[in-house]
Amino acid sequence: MTTAPAERKSTNSWWQSPYDRWLVAQDVPVFTGYYVEDLRTIELGWWDLRGCPGAVLNLVGHQGVTEAHVLQIPPGETIPPFRMAAEEIVYVVEGQGIATIWAEGHPQINFEWQKRSLFRIPSNYYYQLSNARGDQPALTLHVSYLPLAMSIQPREEFFFNNGFVDPTELYGSEGNPFSAEAYAVRETVDRGGVKHETHQWHANFFPDLNVWDKLRAYGGRNRRAFGAGITFPNSAIRTGMMVLPPQRYRAAHRHGPGVTIVGVSPGSGFAVMYPEGGEKIVCPWTDASVFVPPNNWFHQHLNPGGTQNRQLRVFPPKALMGYDGGLNKEVPFIEEDPWVREQFEAALAENGLPSLMPSGLFEDPDYIWDDPEMDDKD
Ligand SMILES: [Fe+2]
């Protein structure tokens, strides 16, 4: 047996994933903490691959499953065409503009986007983003399963120079899939033993996540909120929107890694997350905040503001959520560290608002939270 020289190349490395190696080579700012308070104020740097300023979020909770990055489209400019053999979900953080999407050899499809639009770029479709305004940059957030995909196919060329494309995704018989017309499918879903009805909205383009009003209440006694299911019809990426009513919060729960949670409405609040028995991390929460709970860390969302709070969630593949792992998934309010409620009430006091959390939740294990504000909104 001989020892190979250090410069000998290998696609395999015990300590660094293919995505990690690819990311180091990108030479673009990378954020690696637990959360980003406001995407609109982070430092961006020129990203050769995309031909525009950008930054990558490789947060602790992404854990080699999902990735997120932001791109800045300068005023009045169009960034170069790009394609990747992994689909992307794009959320518009700021600005308005036009997307042009096409499969090689097929007609271009154009649609207009604005602040709070959400759309999907299918795998290996070319796309170009143009800023329609001459007076301010546009900012887009992109989320994909690239780290997970690279873990089983480590060659960069596969993702960034791959001719395979499925034209039926956008050129099928159902017309322009980026029209603003979504359709709702009513489904009954079992969430941890609690059955509830949901509306799953099907489309490739959602013009504004903040005006959506067809919301279904879900969750049990401790984790009630409103949900709006988002289904991109041909996508492997699971998404959803959670809406938290004012002056209330959800009990802590935990699951697998890689859930990228994005603030999509004005307002303020905070999230708390912690490993079992460990130190609590408080993540400030506002419009354009992002946080990603690490694998099996408890986390909870608190809304001490006077208006509802909307959050977009981009989930990892179902198998990684750990729904069936048998772990304690939720901390009932009655078992909660009183520190959490104290922080919530202190934040409410700063806003001059009363708590709408019934005290019985914290005293009686059989308490029924009967709150008309938490019923379905159709
Ligand atoms: Fe969660």
XYZ file of C-alpha atoms in Angstrom, residues 8-306:
299
model
C -4.727 13.968 -5.185
C -8.398 14.718 -5.794
C -11.279 12.788 -4.324
C -14.992 13.479 -4.350
C -15.275 11.865 -0.942
C -14.288 13.453 2.344
C -15.128 12.289 5.831
C -15.466 15.732 7.428
C -16.743 17.978 4.697
C -19.830 17.295 2.606
C -19.826 17.891 -1.157
C -22.108 20.875 -0.549
C -19.699 22.283 2.069
C -16.828 22.025 -0.409
C -18.887 23.603 -3.164
C -19.918 26.436 -0.857
C -16.325 27.250 0.154
C -15.476 27.568 -3.540
C -18.313 30.065 -4.138
C -16.526 32.979 -2.466
C -19.768 34.638 -1.393
C -20.780 35.766 2.143
C -22.120 32.816 4.154
C -24.209 33.174 7.330
C -23.798 30.318 9.773
C -25.621 31.264 13.003
C -29.015 30.141 14.254
C -31.083 32.847 12.600
C -31.011 35.991 10.477
C -32.907 38.896 12.005
C -33.622 40.735 8.757
C -32.651 39.560 5.272
C -32.945 43.132 4.022
C -29.955 44.301 6.030
C -27.429 41.465 5.703
C -24.108 41.987 3.997
C -24.080 40.803 0.396
C -21.105 40.139 -1.838
C -20.602 39.591 -5.539
C -21.470 36.013 -6.514
C -19.820 34.960 -9.773
C -22.098 31.957 -10.255
C -25.188 34.159 -10.299
C -23.727 37.347 -11.754
C -25.150 39.543 -8.998
C -24.670 40.332 -5.288
C -25.855 37.569 -2.963
C -25.349 35.714 0.306
C -25.883 32.124 1.415
C -27.626 31.100 4.629
C -26.013 27.896 5.862
C -27.584 28.107 9.307
C -26.956 25.568 12.057
C -30.406 24.047 11.553
C -29.974 23.571 7.814
C -27.712 20.634 8.722
C -26.860 19.468 5.233
C -30.502 19.097 4.226
C -31.774 22.403 2.859
C -30.053 25.622 1.851
C -31.191 29.176 1.388
C -29.615 32.143 -0.344
C -30.548 35.676 -1.233
C -29.898 37.465 -4.509
C -29.974 41.181 -5.107
C -31.124 42.400 -8.501
C -29.812 45.942 -8.967
C -32.273 48.685 -10.029
C -33.426 48.268 -13.615
C -31.167 45.262 -14.251
C -31.660 41.672 -15.322
C -29.417 39.012 -13.805
C -27.928 36.329 -16.106
C -29.898 33.182 -16.990
C -29.316 30.338 -14.557
C -30.346 26.740 -14.283
C -29.685 24.075 -11.658
C -30.622 20.395 -11.547
C -32.478 20.903 -8.282
C -35.723 22.822 -8.042
C -35.941 26.075 -6.089
C -38.663 27.880 -4.191
C -38.316 31.665 -4.535
C -39.804 34.223 -2.134
C -39.639 37.919 -2.978
C -38.343 39.810 0.051
C -38.317 43.247 -1.580
C -39.105 44.838 -4.891
C -41.002 44.009 -8.021
C -40.005 42.623 -11.342
C -40.407 40.030 -14.044
C -39.388 36.383 -14.139
C -38.614 34.713 -17.452
C -38.563 30.923 -17.319
C -38.013 28.379 -20.066
C -36.848 24.891 -20.872
C -34.105 24.777 -23.476
C -35.648 24.821 -26.968
C -39.067 25.906 -25.665
C -40.830 29.297 -25.507
C -40.156 31.670 -22.660
C -42.832 32.196 -20.023
C -42.992 35.562 -18.260
C -44.787 36.651 -15.162
C -44.661 39.627 -12.849
C -43.704 39.299 -9.221
C -43.805 41.687 -6.304
C -42.877 41.863 -2.640
C -44.238 38.712 -0.890
C -44.717 36.692 -4.088
C -43.779 33.018 -3.944
C -42.969 30.826 -6.936
C -41.178 27.670 -7.975
C -38.396 27.151 -10.509
C -38.522 23.557 -11.789
C -35.312 21.572 -11.987
C -33.055 22.613 -14.883
C -35.363 25.282 -16.232
C -33.502 28.417 -17.177
C -34.684 31.509 -15.417
C -33.872 35.175 -15.412
C -35.024 37.757 -12.904
C -35.450 41.400 -13.907
C -35.917 44.318 -11.554
C -38.764 46.437 -12.937
C -37.906 49.420 -10.774
C -35.165 51.847 -11.507
C -34.966 53.327 -8.036
C -34.378 50.379 -5.708
C -32.832 46.904 -5.703
C -34.973 43.771 -5.488
C -34.157 40.954 -3.078
C -35.179 37.319 -3.560
C -34.796 34.365 -1.186
C -34.216 30.944 -2.754
C -34.594 27.645 -0.897
C -33.691 24.197 -2.223
C -32.643 20.681 -1.232
C -29.240 21.168 -2.899
C -27.130 20.034 0.118
C -29.138 16.827 0.418
C -29.052 16.233 -3.345
C -25.270 16.777 -3.465
C -24.786 14.273 -0.667
C -25.739 11.468 -3.044
C -24.454 13.051 -6.269
C -21.345 15.017 -5.361
C -20.366 16.219 -8.847
C -20.957 19.921 -9.405
C -21.385 19.405 -13.154
C -24.466 17.301 -12.479
C -26.185 20.296 -10.893
C -24.820 23.203 -12.902
C -24.187 21.754 -16.358
C -26.852 19.154 -16.929
C -28.992 19.074 -20.075
C -31.877 17.013 -18.716
C -35.163 18.860 -18.421
C -38.772 17.686 -18.297
C -40.727 20.052 -20.601
C -44.085 18.696 -19.446
C -43.640 20.542 -16.151
C -44.452 23.898 -17.729
C -45.573 23.049 -21.259
C -48.243 20.479 -20.415
C -51.895 20.694 -21.332
C -52.925 22.812 -18.347
C -51.860 26.188 -19.762
C -49.663 28.821 -18.161
C -48.786 27.452 -14.727
C -47.600 30.840 -13.463
C -51.008 32.477 -13.673
C -52.241 33.934 -10.411
C -55.116 31.450 -10.231
C -54.501 28.888 -7.543
C -57.068 26.218 -6.779
C -57.813 24.782 -3.363
C -58.085 21.121 -2.476
C -59.715 20.311 0.837
C -57.966 17.506 2.687
C -58.200 15.885 6.076
C -54.748 15.615 7.615
C -53.557 13.735 10.669
C -51.025 15.876 12.553
C -49.593 13.886 15.407
C -52.898 12.143 16.120
C -55.004 15.294 15.750
C -57.160 15.261 12.619
C -57.979 18.555 11.003
C -59.180 19.850 7.688
C -56.836 21.806 5.517
C -56.957 23.706 2.281
C -54.046 22.852 0.051
C -53.589 25.573 -2.547
C -52.142 24.312 -5.820
C -50.148 26.636 -8.101
C -46.612 27.458 -9.197
C -47.039 31.142 -8.369
C -48.640 32.888 -5.392
C -48.717 36.664 -5.959
C -48.854 37.825 -2.325
C -48.663 35.640 0.785
C -49.870 38.493 2.931
C -53.363 38.930 1.463
C -54.335 35.282 1.718
C -57.429 34.961 3.896
C -58.700 31.390 3.476
C -57.130 29.939 6.578
C -57.844 26.787 8.537
C -57.250 26.425 12.246
C -55.132 23.428 13.204
C -53.274 21.885 16.084
C -54.324 20.552 19.444
C -54.835 22.226 22.769
C -51.350 23.688 22.917
C -50.271 24.471 19.425
C -53.165 26.149 17.734
C -52.609 28.398 14.772
C -53.902 28.878 11.270
C -52.440 27.094 8.314
C -52.534 27.663 4.592
C -51.224 24.686 2.674
C -49.102 25.478 -0.354
C -48.647 22.747 -2.931
C -46.460 23.212 -5.965
C -48.033 20.477 -8.101
C -44.884 18.792 -9.481
C -42.563 19.675 -6.641
C -40.717 17.479 -4.164
C -40.381 20.487 -1.862
C -42.965 20.770 0.883
C -44.094 24.242 1.901
C -46.778 25.836 4.035
C -47.745 29.053 5.711
C -48.478 29.396 9.411
C -50.457 32.322 10.752
C -50.229 33.129 14.442
C -53.020 35.308 15.879
C -52.078 38.402 17.904
C -51.076 38.289 21.582
C -50.807 34.508 21.630
C -48.142 31.882 21.258
C -47.676 28.234 20.488
C -46.260 25.620 22.813
C -42.766 24.301 22.093
C -42.382 21.290 19.835
C -39.584 19.574 17.965
C -38.853 17.631 14.795
C -36.152 17.026 12.221
C -33.730 19.541 10.658
C -33.872 21.929 7.754
C -37.237 23.695 8.167
C -36.550 27.192 6.840
C -39.006 29.626 8.440
C -39.385 33.089 6.932
C -41.300 36.102 8.257
C -43.710 37.254 5.551
C -45.720 39.953 7.319
C -44.974 43.167 9.190
C -44.952 42.973 12.957
C -42.561 41.783 15.574
C -42.176 38.987 18.029
C -39.671 36.272 18.743
C -39.014 32.583 18.555
C -37.348 30.555 21.306
C -35.386 27.395 20.574
C -33.298 25.044 22.690
C -31.980 21.511 22.829
C -33.583 19.416 25.562
C -32.237 20.709 28.901
C -30.046 23.240 27.109
C -29.696 26.987 26.860
C -32.522 28.896 25.201
C -31.795 30.997 22.141
C -34.119 33.920 21.479
C -34.516 34.755 17.800
C -35.944 38.241 17.153
C -38.778 38.010 14.683
C -39.935 40.530 12.139
C -40.677 40.872 8.459
C -37.943 39.040 6.497
C -36.522 37.202 9.518
C -35.338 33.626 9.004
C -34.774 30.907 11.560
C -34.120 27.192 11.224
C -34.566 25.006 14.332
C -31.719 22.454 14.550
C -32.547 18.756 14.558
C -34.825 17.899 17.487
C -34.446 21.251 19.208
C -37.612 22.444 20.868
C -38.865 25.698 19.420
C -41.886 27.919 19.719
C -43.234 31.043 18.081
C -44.519 33.936 20.172
C -46.532 36.854 18.845
C -46.705 39.692 21.404
C -47.900 42.098 18.711
C -51.398 43.366 18.006
